[in-house]
Amino acid sequence: MGPLLWAKNLRLMNSTKEIFRVDSFSMMRGEAVALVGPNGAGKTSLLLALALLVPPTSGTIEFDGNVAAAGNILALRRRMAVVFQESTLLDMTVSSNLLTALRIRNVARGESLARMEKWLEVFGVAHLKGRQARSLSGGEAQRVSLARAFALEPDLLFLDEPFASLDYPTRNSLLDDLGQVIKKMGMTTLFVTHDYTEIPHLAERTAVMFEGRMIKSGSNREILGEDYLERRCRVPWED
Ligand SMILES: Nc1ncnc2c1ncn2[C@@H]1O[C@H](COP(=O)(O)OP(=O)(O)O)[C@@H](O)[C@H]1O
Ligand SMILES: [Mg+2]
């Protein structure tokens, strides 16, 4: 079987400059990959292109053997889920947030209820079911966002700096919980961060982005160095 996601000669320009240029990037099924680099490197732009949310200027994206094109893009997008740094929860209760997302993807009501219960439980927020999303703390909102993403049972999960707005204790407990869920589910995950200390919790492989280019890619050990398990990592774009 080929890669689940395969981007070839992918390039995005805005009116004045090149935002990114990536010759080849692929992810195998079940792989958890970190995309790391400083602010402005083009990580979010690349993630949005790979998630089929922003059309690239040129290049192709193949998902599960299908080249993304106008005719199949909605169907392919429905097999992916994205969690962003800022909450994208709708102004309704926590349970309605999950049920609405599942309804949009045509999941039957009974199945939706079961998935909602399961995933709120897994992320430790089942007690918040009846709360309005806007009343949640940052950490609670990200747990609900992750529960919503997993409830969709995507083939590919994108995480764009999901912890960047959280304080350290909140971030650390969520990092551990999320890392365990990703591993247990074998969820194919692209995890974007500028904080390389987060990488060992969530990913086995790391791609480094700098000024719109992917400058390195390899195992965490190769990219972050032998010390990475102790999280005393050097900054990989300062070599
Ligand atoms: N909508 C946009 N219009 C113009 N420039 C943008 C837009 N979004 C991002 N950029 C530019 O693209 C570059 C990459 O940004 P981004 O993908 O957000 O990087 P990162 O997520 O790594 O911080 C930056 O120079 C940024 O200024
Ligand atoms: Mg970003």
mmCIF file of C-alpha atoms and ligand atoms in Angstrom:
data_model
loop_
_atom_site.group_PDB
_atom_site.id
_atom_site.type_symbol
_atom_site.label_atom_id
_atom_site.label_comp_id
_atom_site.label_asym_id
_atom_site.label_seq_id
_atom_site.Cartn_x
_atom_site.Cartn_y
_atom_site.Cartn_z
ATOM 1 C CA MET A 1 0.000 0.000 0.000
ATOM 2 C CA GLY A 2 1.243 3.501 -0.865
ATOM 3 C CA PRO A 3 1.306 6.491 1.481
ATOM 4 C CA LEU A 4 -1.977 7.773 2.912
ATOM 5 C CA LEU A 5 -0.981 11.335 2.060
ATOM 6 C CA TRP A 6 1.478 12.310 -0.633
ATOM 7 C CA ALA A 7 2.180 15.892 -1.667
ATOM 8 C CA LYS A 8 4.262 16.456 -4.777
ATOM 9 C CA ASN A 9 5.838 19.708 -6.001
ATOM 10 C CA LEU A 10 3.518 21.646 -3.743
ATOM 11 C CA ARG A 11 3.868 25.404 -3.876
ATOM 12 C CA LEU A 12 1.845 28.305 -2.509
ATOM 13 C CA MET A 13 2.345 31.919 -3.559
ATOM 14 C CA ASN A 14 0.554 35.004 -2.316
ATOM 15 C CA SER A 15 0.528 38.170 -4.422
ATOM 16 C CA THR A 16 4.117 39.091 -3.528
ATOM 17 C CA LYS A 17 6.014 36.028 -2.360
ATOM 18 C CA GLU A 18 6.339 32.305 -2.087
ATOM 19 C CA ILE A 19 4.765 31.057 1.160
ATOM 20 C CA PHE A 20 6.108 27.505 0.807
ATOM 21 C CA ARG A 21 7.634 25.091 -1.661
ATOM 22 C CA VAL A 22 7.731 21.395 -0.797
ATOM 23 C CA ASP A 23 9.026 18.936 -3.395
ATOM 24 C CA SER A 24 7.730 15.804 -1.733
ATOM 25 C CA PHE A 25 6.086 15.032 1.572
ATOM 26 C CA SER A 26 4.325 11.825 2.455
ATOM 27 C CA MET A 27 2.786 10.115 5.436
ATOM 28 C CA MET A 28 2.182 6.414 5.848
ATOM 29 C CA ARG A 29 -0.947 5.091 7.506
ATOM 30 C CA GLY A 30 -0.574 5.060 11.285
ATOM 31 C CA GLU A 31 2.365 7.454 11.279
ATOM 32 C CA ALA A 32 2.523 10.427 13.653
ATOM 33 C CA VAL A 33 4.671 13.175 12.152
ATOM 34 C CA ALA A 34 5.673 16.498 13.688
ATOM 35 C CA LEU A 35 6.107 19.569 11.504
ATOM 36 C CA VAL A 36 8.289 21.993 13.404
ATOM 37 C CA GLY A 37 9.759 25.384 12.609
ATOM 38 C CA PRO A 38 9.788 29.001 13.800
ATOM 39 C CA ASN A 39 6.818 31.327 13.504
ATOM 40 C CA GLY A 40 6.293 32.415 9.918
ATOM 41 C CA ALA A 41 8.010 29.327 8.451
ATOM 42 C CA GLY A 42 4.844 28.375 6.557
ATOM 43 C CA LYS A 43 3.647 25.490 8.743
ATOM 44 C CA THR A 44 0.022 26.580 8.986
ATOM 45 C CA SER A 45 -0.109 27.403 5.280
ATOM 46 C CA LEU A 46 1.216 23.938 4.422
ATOM 47 C CA LEU A 47 -1.171 22.255 6.858
ATOM 48 C CA LEU A 48 -4.144 24.083 5.318
ATOM 49 C CA ALA A 49 -3.061 22.968 1.847
ATOM 50 C CA LEU A 50 -2.546 19.346 2.936
ATOM 51 C CA ALA A 51 -5.939 19.364 4.676
ATOM 52 C CA LEU A 52 -7.436 20.499 1.345
ATOM 53 C CA LEU A 53 -8.683 23.729 2.917
ATOM 54 C CA VAL A 54 -6.507 26.089 0.835
ATOM 55 C CA PRO A 55 -5.763 25.318 -2.819
ATOM 56 C CA PRO A 56 -2.030 25.329 -3.593
ATOM 57 C CA THR A 57 -0.726 27.478 -6.442
ATOM 58 C CA SER A 58 0.735 24.373 -8.046
ATOM 59 C CA GLY A 59 1.434 20.725 -7.308
ATOM 60 C CA THR A 60 -0.678 17.734 -6.388
ATOM 61 C CA ILE A 61 -1.950 16.109 -3.228
ATOM 62 C CA GLU A 62 -2.769 12.447 -3.282
ATOM 63 C CA PHE A 63 -4.907 11.065 -0.480
ATOM 64 C CA ASP A 64 -5.298 7.307 -0.214
ATOM 65 C CA GLY A 65 -4.393 6.991 -3.880
ATOM 66 C CA ASN A 66 -6.812 9.705 -5.044
ATOM 67 C CA VAL A 67 -5.431 12.910 -6.554
ATOM 68 C CA ALA A 68 -7.380 15.760 -4.931
ATOM 69 C CA ALA A 69 -9.425 17.652 -7.509
ATOM 70 C CA ALA A 70 -12.629 19.662 -7.660
ATOM 71 C CA GLY A 71 -14.789 16.558 -8.015
ATOM 72 C CA ASN A 72 -13.582 14.654 -4.931
ATOM 73 C CA ILE A 73 -12.260 17.307 -2.583
ATOM 74 C CA LEU A 74 -15.314 17.418 -0.299
ATOM 75 C CA ALA A 75 -15.394 13.654 0.038
ATOM 76 C CA LEU A 76 -11.660 13.536 0.818
ATOM 77 C CA ARG A 77 -11.937 16.382 3.326
ATOM 78 C CA ARG A 78 -14.562 14.397 5.202
ATOM 79 C CA ARG A 79 -11.942 11.772 5.931
ATOM 80 C CA MET A 80 -9.765 14.346 7.713
ATOM 81 C CA ALA A 81 -10.124 16.406 10.883
ATOM 82 C CA VAL A 82 -8.266 19.529 12.000
ATOM 83 C CA VAL A 83 -7.713 21.022 15.458
ATOM 84 C CA PHE A 84 -6.374 24.583 15.538
ATOM 85 C CA GLN A 85 -4.673 26.668 18.216
ATOM 86 C CA GLU A 86 -7.754 28.821 18.711
ATOM 87 C CA SER A 87 -11.000 27.084 19.537
ATOM 88 C CA THR A 88 -13.336 26.624 16.589
ATOM 89 C CA LEU A 89 -16.168 25.357 18.793
ATOM 90 C CA LEU A 90 -19.598 26.638 17.819
ATOM 91 C CA ASP A 91 -21.622 28.804 20.191
ATOM 92 C CA MET A 92 -23.710 25.947 21.581
ATOM 93 C CA THR A 93 -23.318 23.279 24.233
ATOM 94 C CA VAL A 94 -20.389 20.886 24.264
ATOM 95 C CA SER A 95 -22.595 17.919 23.340
ATOM 96 C CA SER A 96 -24.241 19.870 20.479
ATOM 97 C CA ASN A 97 -20.785 20.717 19.159
ATOM 98 C CA LEU A 98 -19.933 17.052 18.773
ATOM 99 C CA LEU A 99 -23.375 16.001 17.543
ATOM 100 C CA THR A 100 -23.485 18.805 14.954
ATOM 101 C CA ALA A 101 -20.073 17.856 13.567
ATOM 102 C CA LEU A 102 -21.202 14.225 13.291
ATOM 103 C CA ARG A 103 -24.525 15.174 11.690
ATOM 104 C CA ILE A 104 -22.704 17.199 9.034
ATOM 105 C CA ARG A 105 -20.755 14.045 8.203
ATOM 106 C CA ASN A 106 -23.975 12.028 7.980
ATOM 107 C CA VAL A 107 -23.319 9.854 11.019
ATOM 108 C CA ALA A 108 -26.592 8.316 12.283
ATOM 109 C CA ARG A 109 -28.040 9.737 15.506
ATOM 110 C CA GLY A 110 -27.545 6.658 17.696
ATOM 111 C CA GLU A 111 -23.966 6.218 16.551
ATOM 112 C CA SER A 112 -23.318 9.945 17.089
ATOM 113 C CA LEU A 113 -24.563 9.788 20.681
ATOM 114 C CA ALA A 114 -22.365 6.786 21.403
ATOM 115 C CA ARG A 115 -19.286 8.442 19.880
ATOM 116 C CA MET A 116 -19.946 11.686 21.752
ATOM 117 C CA GLU A 117 -20.109 9.865 25.118
ATOM 118 C CA LYS A 118 -17.012 7.836 24.319
ATOM 119 C CA TRP A 119 -14.736 10.646 23.181
ATOM 120 C CA LEU A 120 -15.735 13.191 25.831
ATOM 121 C CA GLU A 121 -14.924 10.463 28.348
ATOM 122 C CA VAL A 122 -11.558 9.652 26.746
ATOM 123 C CA PHE A 123 -10.497 13.309 26.937
ATOM 124 C CA GLY A 124 -11.813 13.680 30.496
ATOM 125 C CA VAL A 125 -14.541 16.209 29.726
ATOM 126 C CA ALA A 126 -17.726 14.114 29.909
ATOM 127 C CA HIS A 127 -18.873 16.235 32.859
ATOM 128 C CA LEU A 128 -18.876 19.321 30.612
ATOM 129 C CA LYS A 129 -21.450 17.893 28.176
ATOM 130 C CA GLY A 130 -24.189 20.383 29.048
ATOM 131 C CA ARG A 131 -21.929 23.447 29.274
ATOM 132 C CA GLN A 132 -21.918 26.230 26.711
ATOM 133 C CA ALA A 133 -18.686 26.053 24.698
ATOM 134 C CA ARG A 134 -17.987 29.763 25.273
ATOM 135 C CA SER A 135 -17.905 29.219 29.065
ATOM 136 C CA LEU A 136 -15.028 26.710 28.893
ATOM 137 C CA SER A 137 -11.432 27.390 29.916
ATOM 138 C CA GLY A 138 -8.771 27.192 27.190
ATOM 139 C CA GLY A 139 -7.692 23.708 28.254
ATOM 140 C CA GLU A 140 -11.269 22.417 28.455
ATOM 141 C CA ALA A 141 -12.073 23.864 25.028
ATOM 142 C CA GLN A 142 -9.056 22.098 23.480
ATOM 143 C CA ARG A 143 -10.067 18.800 25.099
ATOM 144 C CA VAL A 144 -13.555 19.190 23.638
ATOM 145 C CA SER A 145 -12.070 20.127 20.247
ATOM 146 C CA LEU A 146 -9.918 16.990 20.320
ATOM 147 C CA ALA A 147 -12.902 14.857 21.368
ATOM 148 C CA ARG A 148 -14.854 16.311 18.440
ATOM 149 C CA ALA A 149 -12.019 15.584 16.011
ATOM 150 C CA PHE A 150 -11.598 11.969 17.194
ATOM 151 C CA ALA A 151 -15.377 11.411 17.207
ATOM 152 C CA LEU A 152 -15.272 12.007 13.454
ATOM 153 C CA GLU A 153 -13.008 8.937 13.229
ATOM 154 C CA PRO A 154 -10.848 10.594 10.588
ATOM 155 C CA ASP A 155 -8.266 8.710 8.554
ATOM 156 C CA LEU A 156 -5.935 11.669 9.028
ATOM 157 C CA LEU A 157 -5.763 14.125 11.907
ATOM 158 C CA PHE A 158 -4.137 17.566 11.627
ATOM 159 C CA LEU A 159 -3.138 19.449 14.762
ATOM 160 C CA ASP A 160 -2.010 23.062 14.359
ATOM 161 C CA GLU A 161 -0.291 24.148 17.588
ATOM 162 C CA PRO A 162 -3.190 22.899 19.711
ATOM 163 C CA PHE A 163 -1.399 23.739 22.964
ATOM 164 C CA ALA A 164 0.127 27.102 22.082
ATOM 165 C CA SER A 165 -2.483 29.150 23.993
ATOM 166 C CA LEU A 166 -2.410 26.979 27.114
ATOM 167 C CA ASP A 167 -0.478 27.464 30.336
ATOM 168 C CA TYR A 168 2.214 24.862 31.040
ATOM 169 C CA PRO A 169 0.430 22.586 33.567
ATOM 170 C CA THR A 170 -2.663 22.482 31.330
ATOM 171 C CA ARG A 171 -0.529 21.851 28.262
ATOM 172 C CA ASN A 172 1.470 19.060 29.875
ATOM 173 C CA SER A 173 -1.532 17.063 31.064
ATOM 174 C CA LEU A 174 -3.154 17.392 27.640
ATOM 175 C CA LEU A 175 0.074 16.442 25.832
ATOM 176 C CA ASP A 176 0.308 13.204 27.793
ATOM 177 C CA ASP A 177 -3.360 12.293 27.309
ATOM 178 C CA LEU A 178 -3.320 13.098 23.609
ATOM 179 C CA GLY A 179 -0.056 11.242 23.016
ATOM 180 C CA GLN A 180 -1.534 8.114 24.567
ATOM 181 C CA VAL A 181 -4.724 8.319 22.518
ATOM 182 C CA ILE A 182 -2.816 8.807 19.251
ATOM 183 C CA LYS A 183 -0.604 5.820 20.017
ATOM 184 C CA LYS A 184 -3.463 3.574 21.133
ATOM 185 C CA MET A 185 -5.602 4.422 18.093
ATOM 186 C CA GLY A 186 -2.670 4.323 15.667
ATOM 187 C CA MET A 187 -4.070 7.622 14.405
ATOM 188 C CA THR A 188 -2.261 9.051 11.391
ATOM 189 C CA THR A 189 -1.405 12.523 12.672
ATOM 190 C CA LEU A 190 0.367 15.608 11.388
ATOM 191 C CA PHE A 191 1.274 17.690 14.406
ATOM 192 C CA VAL A 192 2.412 21.263 13.791
ATOM 193 C CA THR A 193 4.326 23.086 16.497
ATOM 194 C CA HIS A 194 7.028 25.692 17.004
ATOM 195 C CA ASP A 195 7.865 24.092 20.368
ATOM 196 C CA TYR A 196 10.156 21.142 19.723
ATOM 197 C CA THR A 197 9.898 19.963 23.363
ATOM 198 C CA GLU A 198 6.345 18.820 22.537
ATOM 199 C CA ILE A 199 7.464 16.540 19.716
ATOM 200 C CA PRO A 200 8.534 13.395 21.634
ATOM 201 C CA HIS A 201 5.087 13.213 23.263
ATOM 202 C CA LEU A 202 3.187 13.026 20.004
ATOM 203 C CA ALA A 203 5.302 12.025 17.018
ATOM 204 C CA GLU A 204 7.958 9.528 15.921
ATOM 205 C CA ARG A 205 9.142 11.420 12.890
ATOM 206 C CA THR A 206 9.871 15.123 12.421
ATOM 207 C CA ALA A 207 10.007 17.410 9.425
ATOM 208 C CA VAL A 208 11.630 20.808 9.900
ATOM 209 C CA MET A 209 10.309 23.816 8.033
ATOM 210 C CA PHE A 210 12.217 27.047 7.624
ATOM 211 C CA GLU A 211 11.377 29.984 5.355
ATOM 212 C CA GLY A 212 8.831 27.996 3.388
ATOM 213 C CA ARG A 213 11.084 24.994 2.743
ATOM 214 C CA MET A 214 11.273 21.598 4.361
ATOM 215 C CA ILE A 215 14.944 21.613 5.299
ATOM 216 C CA LYS A 216 15.161 18.270 7.133
ATOM 217 C CA SER A 217 13.088 15.211 7.779
ATOM 218 C CA GLY A 218 13.804 12.044 9.722
ATOM 219 C CA SER A 219 13.281 10.157 12.954
ATOM 220 C CA ASN A 220 13.051 12.250 16.120
ATOM 221 C CA ARG A 221 16.461 10.919 17.085
ATOM 222 C CA GLU A 222 18.006 12.061 13.807
ATOM 223 C CA ILE A 223 16.401 15.484 13.853
ATOM 224 C CA LEU A 224 16.371 16.363 17.524
ATOM 225 C CA GLY A 225 19.538 14.525 18.530
ATOM 226 C CA GLU A 226 20.298 11.752 20.989
ATOM 227 C CA ASP A 227 19.112 13.849 23.900
ATOM 228 C CA TYR A 228 15.599 14.119 22.625
ATOM 229 C CA LEU A 229 14.151 11.557 25.024
ATOM 230 C CA GLU A 230 15.229 13.783 27.883
ATOM 231 C CA ARG A 231 13.718 16.719 25.992
ATOM 232 C CA ARG A 232 16.947 18.669 26.122
ATOM 233 C CA CYS A 233 16.624 19.332 22.414
ATOM 234 C CA ARG A 234 18.618 21.775 20.388
ATOM 235 C CA VAL A 235 16.673 23.974 18.022
ATOM 236 C CA PRO A 236 16.842 22.091 14.714
ATOM 237 C CA TRP A 237 16.727 25.148 12.421
ATOM 238 C CA GLU A 238 19.753 26.765 14.086
ATOM 239 C CA ASP A 239 22.323 24.215 12.877
HETATM 240 N N1 LIG B 1 -3.449 35.030 4.348
HETATM 241 C C1 LIG B 1 -2.177 35.408 4.169
HETATM 242 N N2 LIG B 1 -1.880 36.443 3.370
HETATM 243 C C2 LIG B 1 -0.608 36.846 3.228
HETATM 244 N N3 LIG B 1 0.439 36.257 3.808
HETATM 245 C C3 LIG B 1 0.207 35.232 4.606
HETATM 246 C C4 LIG B 1 -1.106 34.740 4.842
HETATM 247 N N4 LIG B 1 -1.027 33.697 5.683
HETATM 248 C C5 LIG B 1 0.285 33.548 5.948
HETATM 249 N N5 LIG B 1 1.021 34.456 5.312
HETATM 250 C C6 LIG B 1 2.486 34.581 5.330
HETATM 251 O O1 LIG B 1 2.981 33.291 5.035
HETATM 252 C C7 LIG B 1 4.118 32.996 5.788
HETATM 253 C C8 LIG B 1 3.905 31.712 6.510
HETATM 254 O O2 LIG B 1 2.899 31.873 7.492
HETATM 255 P P1 LIG B 1 2.310 30.658 8.306
HETATM 256 O O3 LIG B 1 1.953 29.586 7.371
HETATM 257 O O4 LIG B 1 1.240 31.197 9.172
HETATM 258 O O5 LIG B 1 3.574 30.227 9.162
HETATM 259 P P2 LIG B 1 3.665 29.435 10.547
HETATM 260 O O6 LIG B 1 2.402 28.680 10.753
HETATM 261 O O7 LIG B 1 4.866 28.571 10.387
HETATM 262 O O8 LIG B 1 3.875 30.453 11.619
HETATM 263 C C9 LIG B 1 4.351 34.190 6.697
HETATM 264 O O9 LIG B 1 5.356 34.987 6.135
HETATM 265 C C10 LIG B 1 3.035 34.927 6.692
HETATM 266 O O10 LIG B 1 3.253 36.298 6.856
HETATM 267 MG MG MG B 2 1.056 28.640 12.339
#
